[in-house]
mmCIF file of C-alpha atoms in Angstrom:
data_model
loop_
_atom_site.group_PDB
_atom_site.id
_atom_site.type_symbol
_atom_site.label_atom_id
_atom_site.label_comp_id
_atom_site.label_asym_id
_atom_site.label_seq_id
_atom_site.Cartn_x
_atom_site.Cartn_y
_atom_site.Cartn_z
ATOM 1 C CA UNK A 1 0.062 0.060 0.063
ATOM 2 C CA UNK A 2 2.798 2.593 0.774
ATOM 3 C CA UNK A 3 4.707 1.610 -2.237
ATOM 4 C CA UNK A 4 0.988 2.220 -4.321
ATOM 5 C CA UNK A 5 1.200 5.486 -2.264
ATOM 6 C CA UNK A 6 4.718 6.728 -2.847
ATOM 7 C CA UNK A 7 5.430 5.633 -6.235
ATOM 8 C CA UNK A 8 1.967 7.763 -6.867
ATOM 9 C CA UNK A 9 3.335 11.216 -5.230
ATOM 10 C CA UNK A 10 6.736 10.688 -6.726
ATOM 11 C CA UNK A 11 4.851 10.371 -10.504
ATOM 12 C CA UNK A 12 3.611 14.079 -9.073
ATOM 13 C CA UNK A 13 6.040 15.419 -8.469
ATOM 14 C CA UNK A 14 8.452 14.396 -11.660
ATOM 15 C CA UNK A 15 4.886 16.001 -13.100
ATOM 16 C CA UNK A 16 4.135 12.200 -15.383
ATOM 17 C CA UNK A 17 0.822 11.631 -15.852
ATOM 18 C CA UNK A 18 -1.086 10.449 -12.010
ATOM 19 C CA UNK A 19 -2.861 6.700 -12.861
ATOM 20 C CA UNK A 20 -5.482 6.244 -14.576
ATOM 21 C CA UNK A 21 -8.352 6.749 -12.500
ATOM 22 C CA UNK A 22 -9.553 2.864 -12.505
ATOM 23 C CA UNK A 23 -6.048 1.675 -10.388
ATOM 24 C CA UNK A 24 -6.064 4.869 -8.635
ATOM 25 C CA UNK A 25 -9.648 2.900 -8.117
ATOM 26 C CA UNK A 26 -8.466 -0.305 -6.980
ATOM 27 C CA UNK A 27 -5.269 0.607 -4.887
ATOM 28 C CA UNK A 28 -7.759 3.030 -2.985
ATOM 29 C CA UNK A 29 -10.744 -0.153 -2.342
ATOM 30 C CA UNK A 30 -7.548 -1.969 -1.560
ATOM 31 C CA UNK A 31 -6.184 0.739 0.471
ATOM 32 C CA UNK A 32 -10.035 0.749 2.051
ATOM 33 C CA UNK A 33 -10.729 -2.593 2.892
ATOM 34 C CA UNK A 34 -6.648 -3.263 4.487
ATOM 35 C CA UNK A 35 -7.700 0.282 6.948
ATOM 36 C CA UNK A 36 -11.257 -1.348 8.144
ATOM 37 C CA UNK A 37 -10.116 -4.696 8.727
ATOM 38 C CA UNK A 38 -7.440 -3.702 10.634
ATOM 39 C CA UNK A 39 -9.207 -1.253 12.884
ATOM 40 C CA UNK A 40 -12.512 -2.891 12.836
ATOM 41 C CA UNK A 41 -11.680 -6.362 12.522
ATOM 42 C CA UNK A 42 -14.361 -6.946 10.116
ATOM 43 C CA UNK A 43 -14.625 -7.401 5.928
ATOM 44 C CA UNK A 44 -16.291 -3.401 4.677
ATOM 45 C CA UNK A 45 -19.445 -4.226 3.672
ATOM 46 C CA UNK A 46 -20.186 -0.180 1.235
ATOM 47 C CA UNK A 47 -18.730 2.918 1.825
ATOM 48 C CA UNK A 48 -22.241 3.852 3.496
ATOM 49 C CA UNK A 49 -22.268 0.998 6.688
ATOM 50 C CA UNK A 50 -18.075 1.991 6.438
ATOM 51 C CA UNK A 51 -18.607 5.726 7.239
ATOM 52 C CA UNK A 52 -20.544 5.493 9.911
ATOM 53 C CA UNK A 53 -19.189 2.475 10.763
ATOM 54 C CA UNK A 54 -16.014 5.437 12.241
ATOM 55 C CA UNK A 55 -18.248 8.355 12.733
ATOM 56 C CA UNK A 56 -19.420 5.681 15.642
ATOM 57 C CA UNK A 57 -16.584 4.522 16.998
ATOM 58 C CA UNK A 58 -13.805 7.189 16.541
ATOM 59 C CA UNK A 59 -13.876 9.081 19.810
ATOM 60 C CA UNK A 60 -13.490 5.016 21.694
ATOM 61 C CA UNK A 61 -10.217 5.649 19.608
ATOM 62 C CA UNK A 62 -6.926 6.741 22.434
ATOM 63 C CA UNK A 63 -5.225 7.780 19.844
ATOM 64 C CA UNK A 64 -4.794 10.746 18.060
ATOM 65 C CA UNK A 65 -2.675 9.180 15.810
ATOM 66 C CA UNK A 66 -5.865 6.005 14.860
ATOM 67 C CA UNK A 67 -8.118 8.721 14.394
ATOM 68 C CA UNK A 68 -6.578 10.813 12.513
ATOM 69 C CA UNK A 69 -6.168 8.164 10.147
ATOM 70 C CA UNK A 70 -9.487 7.322 10.068
ATOM 71 C CA UNK A 71 -10.972 10.802 9.143
ATOM 72 C CA UNK A 72 -9.402 10.792 6.235
ATOM 73 C CA UNK A 73 -10.461 7.368 5.627
ATOM 74 C CA UNK A 74 -13.428 8.727 6.727
ATOM 75 C CA UNK A 75 -12.930 12.465 3.807
ATOM 76 C CA UNK A 76 -11.254 9.847 0.518
ATOM 77 C CA UNK A 77 -14.933 7.641 1.500
ATOM 78 C CA UNK A 78 -17.068 11.355 0.905
ATOM 79 C CA UNK A 79 -15.763 11.797 -2.218
ATOM 80 C CA UNK A 80 -15.950 8.508 -2.971
ATOM 81 C CA UNK A 81 -18.480 8.386 -5.928
ATOM 82 C CA UNK A 82 -18.045 12.219 -7.744
ATOM 83 C CA UNK A 83 -14.522 10.184 -8.077
ATOM 84 C CA UNK A 84 -15.146 7.443 -9.259
ATOM 85 C CA UNK A 85 -18.290 6.544 -9.958
ATOM 86 C CA UNK A 86 -18.375 5.308 -13.941
ATOM 87 C CA UNK A 87 -21.600 8.048 -14.398
ATOM 88 C CA UNK A 88 -20.215 11.409 -14.152
ATOM 89 C CA UNK A 89 -18.069 12.247 -17.600
ATOM 90 C CA UNK A 90 -16.162 14.862 -16.026
ATOM 91 C CA UNK A 91 -14.272 13.969 -13.414
ATOM 92 C CA UNK A 92 -9.999 15.163 -14.298
ATOM 93 C CA UNK A 93 -11.135 18.210 -11.826
ATOM 94 C CA UNK A 94 -12.318 15.686 -8.683
ATOM 95 C CA UNK A 95 -9.443 13.494 -10.097
ATOM 96 C CA UNK A 96 -7.066 16.062 -9.226
ATOM 97 C CA UNK A 97 -7.826 17.961 -6.050
ATOM 98 C CA UNK A 98 -8.563 14.213 -4.551
ATOM 99 C CA UNK A 99 -5.685 13.139 -5.569
ATOM 100 C CA UNK A 100 -3.905 16.752 -3.825
ATOM 101 C CA UNK A 101 -6.184 17.261 -1.055
ATOM 102 C CA UNK A 102 -7.919 13.515 0.598
ATOM 103 C CA UNK A 103 -5.479 11.421 -1.137
ATOM 104 C CA UNK A 104 -2.616 13.433 -0.102
ATOM 105 C CA UNK A 105 -4.391 14.122 3.375
ATOM 106 C CA UNK A 106 -4.537 10.467 3.318
ATOM 107 C CA UNK A 107 -0.915 9.350 2.988
ATOM 108 C CA UNK A 108 0.256 11.530 5.999
ATOM 109 C CA UNK A 109 -2.026 9.937 8.308
ATOM 110 C CA UNK A 110 -0.427 6.941 7.529
ATOM 111 C CA UNK A 111 2.515 6.973 7.370
ATOM 112 C CA UNK A 112 2.849 9.723 10.639
ATOM 113 C CA UNK A 113 1.981 6.824 12.732
ATOM 114 C CA UNK A 114 4.163 5.098 14.148
ATOM 115 C CA UNK A 115 3.051 1.593 12.768
ATOM 116 C CA UNK A 116 4.579 3.203 10.165
ATOM 117 C CA UNK A 117 7.794 4.862 11.833
ATOM 118 C CA UNK A 118 10.969 3.013 10.638
ATOM 119 C CA UNK A 119 8.698 1.951 6.866
ATOM 120 C CA UNK A 120 11.463 2.827 3.758
ATOM 121 C CA UNK A 121 8.378 3.584 1.807
ATOM 122 C CA UNK A 122 6.764 6.086 4.532
ATOM 123 C CA UNK A 123 9.715 7.099 5.044
ATOM 124 C CA UNK A 124 9.410 8.605 1.247
ATOM 125 C CA UNK A 125 6.701 9.608 1.473
ATOM 126 C CA UNK A 126 7.168 11.609 4.054
ATOM 127 C CA UNK A 127 10.485 13.579 2.876
ATOM 128 C CA UNK A 128 8.137 14.439 -0.390
ATOM 129 C CA UNK A 129 6.391 16.578 1.777
ATOM 130 C CA UNK A 130 9.671 17.963 4.421
ATOM 131 C CA UNK A 131 7.515 21.744 5.920
ATOM 132 C CA UNK A 132 3.755 20.584 6.324
#
């Protein structure tokens, strides 16, 4: 997961075209599933249910870093429909904003978590935004 996120942001830094929306959707779906399973020990059951689970359980987490990861995941879920919907025809602006805002915030929250303190890819991602 962190390797994929690093590759996405390195591509953006180098001015390369970001991964396709279809590929990004696969990556984001995988992230959602992994984070949900880690925190709630169940398989996710729809984005609305995941958001409800996060919202109803957020305060039960004691660590600020856990809350930050879950809040940023919730932000991804909030815009997921407009970014990845097949019926919406003009995704370019939403997609770029998603990369710049929600995905970046999630990546920062995840790489600042103590679980990933010594992870090589987390360190590389943190180096992309040293003063933010």
